[in-house]
Short mmCIF file of C-alpha atoms in Angstrom, two decimals:
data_model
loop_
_atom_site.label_atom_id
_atom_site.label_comp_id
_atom_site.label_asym_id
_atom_site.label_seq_id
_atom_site.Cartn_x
_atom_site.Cartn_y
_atom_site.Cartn_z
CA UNK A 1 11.31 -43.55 1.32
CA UNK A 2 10.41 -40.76 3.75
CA UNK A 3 13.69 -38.64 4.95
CA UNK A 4 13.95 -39.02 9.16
CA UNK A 5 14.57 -35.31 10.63
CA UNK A 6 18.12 -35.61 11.08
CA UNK A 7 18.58 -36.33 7.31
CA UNK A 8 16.59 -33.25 6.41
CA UNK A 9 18.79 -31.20 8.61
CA UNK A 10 21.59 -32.65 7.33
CA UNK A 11 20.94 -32.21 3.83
CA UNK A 12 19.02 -28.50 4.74
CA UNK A 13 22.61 -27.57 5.78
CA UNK A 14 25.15 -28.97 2.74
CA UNK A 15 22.31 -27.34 0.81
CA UNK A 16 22.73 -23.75 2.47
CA UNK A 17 26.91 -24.51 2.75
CA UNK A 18 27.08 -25.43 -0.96
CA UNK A 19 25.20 -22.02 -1.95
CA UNK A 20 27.48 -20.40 0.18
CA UNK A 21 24.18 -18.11 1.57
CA UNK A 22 24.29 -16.64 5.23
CA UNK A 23 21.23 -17.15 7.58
CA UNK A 24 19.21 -14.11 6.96
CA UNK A 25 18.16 -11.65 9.24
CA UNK A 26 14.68 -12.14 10.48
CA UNK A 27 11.76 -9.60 9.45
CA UNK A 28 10.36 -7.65 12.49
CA UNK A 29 7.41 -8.25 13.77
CA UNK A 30 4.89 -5.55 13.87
CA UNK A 31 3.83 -2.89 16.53
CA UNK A 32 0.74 -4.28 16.87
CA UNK A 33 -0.79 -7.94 16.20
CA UNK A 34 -4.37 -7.76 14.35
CA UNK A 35 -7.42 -7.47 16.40
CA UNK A 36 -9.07 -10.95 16.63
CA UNK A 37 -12.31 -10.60 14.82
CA UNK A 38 -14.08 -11.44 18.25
CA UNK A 39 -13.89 -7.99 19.07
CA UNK A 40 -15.41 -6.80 15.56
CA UNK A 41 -19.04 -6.49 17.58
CA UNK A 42 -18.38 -5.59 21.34
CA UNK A 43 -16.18 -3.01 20.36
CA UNK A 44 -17.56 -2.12 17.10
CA UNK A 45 -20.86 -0.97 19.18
CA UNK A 46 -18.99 0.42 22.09
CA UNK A 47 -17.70 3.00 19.17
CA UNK A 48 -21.13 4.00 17.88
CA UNK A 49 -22.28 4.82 21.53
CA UNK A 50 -23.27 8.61 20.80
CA UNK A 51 -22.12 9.40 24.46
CA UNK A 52 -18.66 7.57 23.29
CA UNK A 53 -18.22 9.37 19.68
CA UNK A 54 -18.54 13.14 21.43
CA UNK A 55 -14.67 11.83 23.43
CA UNK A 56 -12.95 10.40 21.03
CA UNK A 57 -10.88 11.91 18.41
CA UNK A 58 -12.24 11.78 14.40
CA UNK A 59 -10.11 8.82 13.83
CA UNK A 60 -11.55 6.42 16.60
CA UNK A 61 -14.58 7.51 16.35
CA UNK A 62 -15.21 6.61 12.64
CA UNK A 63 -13.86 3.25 13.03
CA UNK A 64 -15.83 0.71 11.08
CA UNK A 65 -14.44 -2.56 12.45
CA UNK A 66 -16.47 -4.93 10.10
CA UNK A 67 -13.68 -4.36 7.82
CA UNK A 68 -10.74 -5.70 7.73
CA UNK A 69 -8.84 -2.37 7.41
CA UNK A 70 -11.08 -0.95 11.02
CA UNK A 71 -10.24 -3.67 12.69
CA UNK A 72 -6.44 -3.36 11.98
CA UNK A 73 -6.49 -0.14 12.87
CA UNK A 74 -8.46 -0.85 16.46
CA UNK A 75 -5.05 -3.30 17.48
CA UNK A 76 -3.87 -0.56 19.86
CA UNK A 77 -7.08 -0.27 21.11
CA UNK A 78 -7.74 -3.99 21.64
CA UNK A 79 -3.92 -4.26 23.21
CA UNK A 80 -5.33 -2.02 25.38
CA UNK A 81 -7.88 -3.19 26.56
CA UNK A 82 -6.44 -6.76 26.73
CA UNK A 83 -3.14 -6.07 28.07
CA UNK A 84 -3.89 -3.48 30.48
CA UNK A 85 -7.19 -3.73 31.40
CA UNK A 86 -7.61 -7.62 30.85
CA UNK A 87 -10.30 -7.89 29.10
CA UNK A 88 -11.17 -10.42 26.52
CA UNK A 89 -14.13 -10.16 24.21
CA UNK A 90 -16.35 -12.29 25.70
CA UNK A 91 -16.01 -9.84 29.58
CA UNK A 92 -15.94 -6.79 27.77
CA UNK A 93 -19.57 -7.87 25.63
CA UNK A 94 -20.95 -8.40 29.39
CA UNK A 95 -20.12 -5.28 30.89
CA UNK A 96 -22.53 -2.49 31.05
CA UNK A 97 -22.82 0.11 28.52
CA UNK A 98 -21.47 2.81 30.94
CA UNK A 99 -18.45 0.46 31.80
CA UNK A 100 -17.67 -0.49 27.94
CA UNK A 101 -17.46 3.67 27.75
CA UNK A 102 -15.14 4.11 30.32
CA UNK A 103 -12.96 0.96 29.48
CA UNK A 104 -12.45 2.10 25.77
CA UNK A 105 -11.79 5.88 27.16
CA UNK A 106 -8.93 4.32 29.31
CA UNK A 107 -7.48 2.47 26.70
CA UNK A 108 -7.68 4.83 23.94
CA UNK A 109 -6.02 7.59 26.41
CA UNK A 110 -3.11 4.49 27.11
CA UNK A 111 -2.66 3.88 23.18
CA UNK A 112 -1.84 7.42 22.14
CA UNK A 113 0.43 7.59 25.33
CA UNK A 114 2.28 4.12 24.14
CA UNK A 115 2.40 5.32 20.53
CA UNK A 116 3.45 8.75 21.19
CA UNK A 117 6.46 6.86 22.72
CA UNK A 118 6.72 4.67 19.87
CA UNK A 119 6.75 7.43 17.32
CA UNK A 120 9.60 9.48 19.60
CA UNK A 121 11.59 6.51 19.63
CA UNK A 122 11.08 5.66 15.82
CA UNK A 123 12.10 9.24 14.83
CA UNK A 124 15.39 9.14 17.14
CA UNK A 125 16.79 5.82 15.69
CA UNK A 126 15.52 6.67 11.86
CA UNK A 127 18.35 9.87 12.59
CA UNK A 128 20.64 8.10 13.97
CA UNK A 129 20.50 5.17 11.07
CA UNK A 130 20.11 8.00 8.58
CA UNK A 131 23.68 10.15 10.38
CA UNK A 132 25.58 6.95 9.65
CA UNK A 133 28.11 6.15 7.05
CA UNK A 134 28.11 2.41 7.15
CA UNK A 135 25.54 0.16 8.23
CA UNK A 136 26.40 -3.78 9.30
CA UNK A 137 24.13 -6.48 9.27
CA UNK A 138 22.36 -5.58 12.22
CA UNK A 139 21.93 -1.70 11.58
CA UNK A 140 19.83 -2.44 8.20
CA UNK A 141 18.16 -4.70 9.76
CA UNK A 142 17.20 -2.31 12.25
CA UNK A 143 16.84 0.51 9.48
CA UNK A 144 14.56 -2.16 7.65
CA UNK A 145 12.50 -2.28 11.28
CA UNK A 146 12.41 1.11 11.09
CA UNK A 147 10.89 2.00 7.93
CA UNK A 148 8.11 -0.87 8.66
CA UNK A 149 7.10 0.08 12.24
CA UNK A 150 7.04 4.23 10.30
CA UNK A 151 4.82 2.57 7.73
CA UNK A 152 2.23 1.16 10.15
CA UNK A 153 1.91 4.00 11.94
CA UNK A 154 1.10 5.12 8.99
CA UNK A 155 -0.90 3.64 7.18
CA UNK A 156 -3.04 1.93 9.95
CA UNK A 157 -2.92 3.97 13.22
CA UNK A 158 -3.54 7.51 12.01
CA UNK A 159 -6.88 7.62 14.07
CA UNK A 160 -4.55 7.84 17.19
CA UNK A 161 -1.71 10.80 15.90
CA UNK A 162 -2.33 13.83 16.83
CA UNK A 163 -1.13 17.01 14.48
CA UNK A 164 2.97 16.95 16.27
CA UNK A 165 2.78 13.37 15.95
CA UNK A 166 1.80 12.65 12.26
CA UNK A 167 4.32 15.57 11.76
CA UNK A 168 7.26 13.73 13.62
CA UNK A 169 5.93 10.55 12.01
CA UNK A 170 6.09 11.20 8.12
CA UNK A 171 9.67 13.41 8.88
CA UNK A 172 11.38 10.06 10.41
CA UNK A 173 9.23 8.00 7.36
CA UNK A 174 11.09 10.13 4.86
CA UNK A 175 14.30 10.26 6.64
CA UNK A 176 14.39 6.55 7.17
CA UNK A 177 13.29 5.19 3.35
CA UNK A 178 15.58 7.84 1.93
CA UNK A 179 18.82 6.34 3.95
CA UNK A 180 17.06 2.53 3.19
CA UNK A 181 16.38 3.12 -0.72
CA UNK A 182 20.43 4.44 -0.79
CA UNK A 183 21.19 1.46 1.03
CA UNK A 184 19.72 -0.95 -1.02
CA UNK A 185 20.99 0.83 -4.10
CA UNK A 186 24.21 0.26 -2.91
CA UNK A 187 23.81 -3.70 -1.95
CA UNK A 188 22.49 -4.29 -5.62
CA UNK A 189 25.45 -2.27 -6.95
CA UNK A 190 27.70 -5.07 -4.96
CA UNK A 191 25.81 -8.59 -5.58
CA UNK A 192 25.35 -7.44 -9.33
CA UNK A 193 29.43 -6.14 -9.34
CA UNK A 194 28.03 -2.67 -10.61
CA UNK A 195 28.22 0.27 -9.06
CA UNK A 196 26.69 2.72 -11.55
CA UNK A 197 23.28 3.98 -10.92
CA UNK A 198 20.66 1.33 -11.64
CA UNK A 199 17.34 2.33 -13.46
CA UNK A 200 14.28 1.69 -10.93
CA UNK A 201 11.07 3.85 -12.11
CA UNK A 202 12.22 6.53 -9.32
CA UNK A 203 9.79 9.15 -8.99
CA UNK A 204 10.08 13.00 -10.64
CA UNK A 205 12.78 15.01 -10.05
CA UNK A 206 11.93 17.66 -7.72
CA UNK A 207 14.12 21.20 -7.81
CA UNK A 208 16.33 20.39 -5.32
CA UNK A 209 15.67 23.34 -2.48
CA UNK A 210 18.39 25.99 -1.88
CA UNK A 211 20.14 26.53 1.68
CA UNK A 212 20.40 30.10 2.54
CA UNK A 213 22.52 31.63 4.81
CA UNK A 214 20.51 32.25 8.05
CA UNK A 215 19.27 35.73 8.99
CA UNK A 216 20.99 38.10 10.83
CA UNK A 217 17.77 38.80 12.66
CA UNK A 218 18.18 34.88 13.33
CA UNK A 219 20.87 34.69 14.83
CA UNK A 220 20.81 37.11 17.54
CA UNK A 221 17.86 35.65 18.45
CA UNK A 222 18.99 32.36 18.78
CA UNK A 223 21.70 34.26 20.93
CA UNK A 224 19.39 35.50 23.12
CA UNK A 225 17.34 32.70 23.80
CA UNK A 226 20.77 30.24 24.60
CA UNK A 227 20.58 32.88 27.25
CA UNK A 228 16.97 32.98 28.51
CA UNK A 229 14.68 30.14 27.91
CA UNK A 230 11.72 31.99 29.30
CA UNK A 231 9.58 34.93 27.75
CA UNK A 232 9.22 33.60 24.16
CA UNK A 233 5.86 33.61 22.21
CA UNK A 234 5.07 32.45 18.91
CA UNK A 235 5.81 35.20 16.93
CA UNK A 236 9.63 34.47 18.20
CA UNK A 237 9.50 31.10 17.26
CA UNK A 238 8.02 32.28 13.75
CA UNK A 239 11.43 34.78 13.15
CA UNK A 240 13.97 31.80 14.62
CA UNK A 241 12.32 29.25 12.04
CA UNK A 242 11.51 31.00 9.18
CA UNK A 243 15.18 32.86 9.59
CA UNK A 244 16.83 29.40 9.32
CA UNK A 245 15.16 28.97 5.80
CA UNK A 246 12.02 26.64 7.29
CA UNK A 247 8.82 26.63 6.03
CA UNK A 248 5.79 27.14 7.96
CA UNK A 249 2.28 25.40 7.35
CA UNK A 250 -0.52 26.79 9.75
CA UNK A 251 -3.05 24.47 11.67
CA UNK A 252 -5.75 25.51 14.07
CA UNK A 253 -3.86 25.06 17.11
CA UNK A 254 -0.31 25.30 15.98
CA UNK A 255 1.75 26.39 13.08
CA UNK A 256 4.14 23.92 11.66
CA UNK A 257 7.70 24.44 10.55
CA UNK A 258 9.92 21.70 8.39
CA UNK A 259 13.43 22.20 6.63
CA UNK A 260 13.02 21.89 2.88
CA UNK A 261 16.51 20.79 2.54
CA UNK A 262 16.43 18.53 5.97
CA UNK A 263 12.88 17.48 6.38
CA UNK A 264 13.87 15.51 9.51
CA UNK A 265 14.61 18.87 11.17
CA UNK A 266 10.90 19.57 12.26
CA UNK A 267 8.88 21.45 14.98
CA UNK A 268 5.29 22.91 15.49
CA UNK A 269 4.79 25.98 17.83
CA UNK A 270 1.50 26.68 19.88
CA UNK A 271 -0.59 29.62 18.56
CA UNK A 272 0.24 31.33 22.40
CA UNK A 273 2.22 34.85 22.54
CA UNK A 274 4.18 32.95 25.70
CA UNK A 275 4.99 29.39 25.45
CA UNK A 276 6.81 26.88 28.36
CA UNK A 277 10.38 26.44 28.33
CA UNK A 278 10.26 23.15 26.34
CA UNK A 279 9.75 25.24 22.98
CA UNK A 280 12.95 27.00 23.45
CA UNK A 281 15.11 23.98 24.68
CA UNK A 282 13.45 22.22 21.36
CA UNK A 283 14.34 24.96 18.96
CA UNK A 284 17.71 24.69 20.17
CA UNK A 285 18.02 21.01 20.22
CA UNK A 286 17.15 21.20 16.25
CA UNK A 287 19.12 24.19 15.18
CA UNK A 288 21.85 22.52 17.02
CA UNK A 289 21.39 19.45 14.34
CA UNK A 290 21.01 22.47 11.50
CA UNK A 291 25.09 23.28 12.60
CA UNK A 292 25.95 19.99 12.51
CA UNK A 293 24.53 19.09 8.89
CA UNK A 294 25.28 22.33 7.45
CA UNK A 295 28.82 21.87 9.22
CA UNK A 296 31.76 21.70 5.75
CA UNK A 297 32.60 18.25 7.33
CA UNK A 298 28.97 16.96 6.71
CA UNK A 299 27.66 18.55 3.89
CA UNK A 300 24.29 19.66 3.56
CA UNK A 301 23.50 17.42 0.76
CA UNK A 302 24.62 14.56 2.13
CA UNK A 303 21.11 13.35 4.18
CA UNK A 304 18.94 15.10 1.68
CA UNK A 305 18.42 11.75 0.32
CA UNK A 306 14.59 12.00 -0.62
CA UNK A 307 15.30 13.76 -4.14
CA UNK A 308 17.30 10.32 -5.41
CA UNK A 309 15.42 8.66 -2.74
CA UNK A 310 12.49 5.86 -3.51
CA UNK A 311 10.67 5.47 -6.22
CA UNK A 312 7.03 6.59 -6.16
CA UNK A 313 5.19 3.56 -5.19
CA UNK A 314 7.55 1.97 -2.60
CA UNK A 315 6.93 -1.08 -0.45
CA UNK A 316 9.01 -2.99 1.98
CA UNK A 317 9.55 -5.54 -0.61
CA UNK A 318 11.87 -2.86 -2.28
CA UNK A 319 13.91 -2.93 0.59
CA UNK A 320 14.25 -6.80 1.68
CA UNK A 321 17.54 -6.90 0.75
CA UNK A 322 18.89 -4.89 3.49
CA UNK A 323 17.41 -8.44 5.77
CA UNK A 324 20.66 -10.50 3.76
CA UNK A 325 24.30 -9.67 4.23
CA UNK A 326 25.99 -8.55 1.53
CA UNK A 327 29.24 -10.48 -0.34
CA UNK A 328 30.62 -12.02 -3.13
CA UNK A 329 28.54 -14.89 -2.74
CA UNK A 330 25.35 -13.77 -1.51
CA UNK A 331 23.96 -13.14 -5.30
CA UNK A 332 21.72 -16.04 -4.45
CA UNK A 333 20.57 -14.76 -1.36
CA UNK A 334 17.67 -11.93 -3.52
CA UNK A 335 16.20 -15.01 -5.06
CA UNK A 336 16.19 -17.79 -3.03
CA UNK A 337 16.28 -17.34 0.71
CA UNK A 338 17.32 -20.38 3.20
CA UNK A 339 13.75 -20.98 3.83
CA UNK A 340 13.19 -21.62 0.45
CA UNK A 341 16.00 -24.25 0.39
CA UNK A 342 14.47 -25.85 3.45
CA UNK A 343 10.76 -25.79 2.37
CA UNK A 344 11.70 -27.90 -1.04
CA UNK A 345 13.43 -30.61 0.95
CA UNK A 346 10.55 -30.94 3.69
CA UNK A 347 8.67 -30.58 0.32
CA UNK A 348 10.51 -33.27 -1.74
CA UNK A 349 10.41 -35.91 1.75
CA UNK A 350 6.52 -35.29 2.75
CA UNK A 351 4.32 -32.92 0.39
CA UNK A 352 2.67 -30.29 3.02
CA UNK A 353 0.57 -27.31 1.91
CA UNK A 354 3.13 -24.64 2.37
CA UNK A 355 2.35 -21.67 4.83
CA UNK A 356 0.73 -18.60 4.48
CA UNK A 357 3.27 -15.47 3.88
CA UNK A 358 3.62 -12.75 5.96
CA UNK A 359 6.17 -10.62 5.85
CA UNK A 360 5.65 -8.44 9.26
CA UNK A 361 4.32 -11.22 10.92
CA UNK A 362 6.05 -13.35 14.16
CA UNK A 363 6.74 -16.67 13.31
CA UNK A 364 4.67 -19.21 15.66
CA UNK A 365 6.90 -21.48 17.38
CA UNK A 366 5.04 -24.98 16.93
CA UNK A 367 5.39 -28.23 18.81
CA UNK A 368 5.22 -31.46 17.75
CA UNK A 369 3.72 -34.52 19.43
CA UNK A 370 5.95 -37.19 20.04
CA UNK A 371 4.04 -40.53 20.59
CA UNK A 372 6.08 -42.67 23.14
CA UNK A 373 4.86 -46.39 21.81
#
């Protein structure tokens, strides 16, 4: 005999109270939905226009959106061009080829704007997760945000990163699955009751980097530009950096400089002998950071988490456990989620195909018909 809905509920909850397992915390949706495949062939030819192709960066331009990895990486584009411009497949297929041009230059101009905020934001909370001792609920939940929204940036939206912003990207990536792979070592450590280091294939050891004693040279000029923000040119910026103990990798417009010991302290410098202000209030923002982490109450090695930090092929599965709370009595909470307990029991009362997976997806609220006879 079929279970009524109050029954399931019922039973859904001594269920969940007899395993003693906490709600979990639910998976964040993505940046960016898919692109519907309706926009596979307006867009997809829009792309190709030769007139187009000369505007765009490399990345857009080379789209191939009759694959299912092009026409992921078009969603910013197609948000875009929906949200903003409101357009839907079917209006932007009638609009002439000059307007398609100009619609897809607008929106790809809007995209890197809204994802160049995106990535800014990302990097700021991935330090802040990464500065903090000990994460609740929420905050690894939010670190577990983090380190998705990093990864599809990364691995779907490169087309719309410039050099500064790929830079900033992979720093916060690095920061933010370092501090999440420590966290989740230390949530197995409790639900299994042990503490010592567990043996995941980690990657190879890497000689962990030395931190040197910045220059003399350094220092004054650090001095001097607290005192002057104006007047500084790129062979400055090459002495403050590389006096700090950064390293510098040279691009055709800019030269890049990272910490090896605190990859999240990052900056690239215009190839200009006089550069605007905002160089000099950044290089001071980040060596600021440098006397903070170097500081004997924070020591240096205590955010250089990437040399004990994931393994070498490391997915967000890896890190679901930072979505349950940690306890006693969450051991059952890795292996069988509340969903899980509520999918057998619709399961056991009416046999339903059971829905797709997707981990970074939004649930779909869905509403049932009531008849009224």
């Amino acid at each position: 005999m079929p279970l009524s809905r109050h029954a399931l509920v019922f039973v859904a909850a001594l269920a969940l109270m007899g395993a003693g397992v906490a709600a979990p915390v639910r998976a964040p949706a993505p940046l960016y939905p898919g692109a519907g495949a309706a926009w596979a062939g307006p867009l997809g030819g829009a792309l190709r226009s030769p007139a187009l192709v000369s505007s765009l960066t490399p990345g857009l331009a080379t789209l191939d959106l009759t694959t299912p990895a092009g026409l992921r990486a078009s969603a910013p584009l197609v948000a875009q061009l929906q949200s903003s411009l409101g357009y839907t497949p079917a209006t932007f297929r009638d609009l002439s080829a000059a307007d398609r041009e100009t619609a897809v230059q607008l929106a790809a101009e809007a995209a890197r704007e809204e994802l160049r905020g995106k990535v800014f934001e990302l990097a700021d909370r991935a330090r802040a997760l990464a500065g903090r001792q000990n994460l609740d609920k929420e905050a690894r939940a939010e670190l577990y945000a983090v380190v998705a929204h990093l990864t599809e940036l990364r691995d779907h939206y490169r087309g719309f990163l410039d050099d500064r912003m790929m830079a900033d990207t992979e720093g916060a990536y690095a920061l933010a699955a370092g501090k999440a792979w420590a966290v989740r070592r230390a949530l197995l450590g409790e639900l299994t009751g042990n503490t010592a280091a567990l043996d995941e294939p980690a990657a190879p050891a890497a000689p962990r980097p030395v931190l040197r004693k910045p220059s003399s040279k350094a220092v004054k000029l650090r001095a001097r530009m607290q005192a002057t923000r104006t007047g500084w040119g790129q062979d400055d910026f090459r002495a403050l950096y590389l006096g700090y103990g950064f390293e510098e990798r040279q691009g055709s417009d800019h030269r890049f400089y990272t910490h090896p010991v605190f990859p999240q302290l990052h900056d690239s410098v215009g190839r200009h002998n006089e550069l605007a202000t905002g160089y000099a209030h950044g290089a001071l923002k980040i060596l600021e950071e440098y006397d903070r982490l170097t500081a004997p109450a924070a020591p240096a090695t205590r955010l250089a988490a990437a040399h004990d930090g994931p393994p070498a092929v490391f997915s967000l599965e890896l890190i679901s456990v930072l979505l349950s709370p940690p306890s006693a009595k969450t051991a059952l909470a890795a292996s069988v989620a509340p969903e899980a307990v509520l999918s057998g029991i619709r399961d056991a009362a009416a046999p339903r195909a059971p829905p797709a997976a997707a981990r970074l997806r939004p649930a779909t609220p869905r509403a049932e018909r009531v008849s009224r006879e």
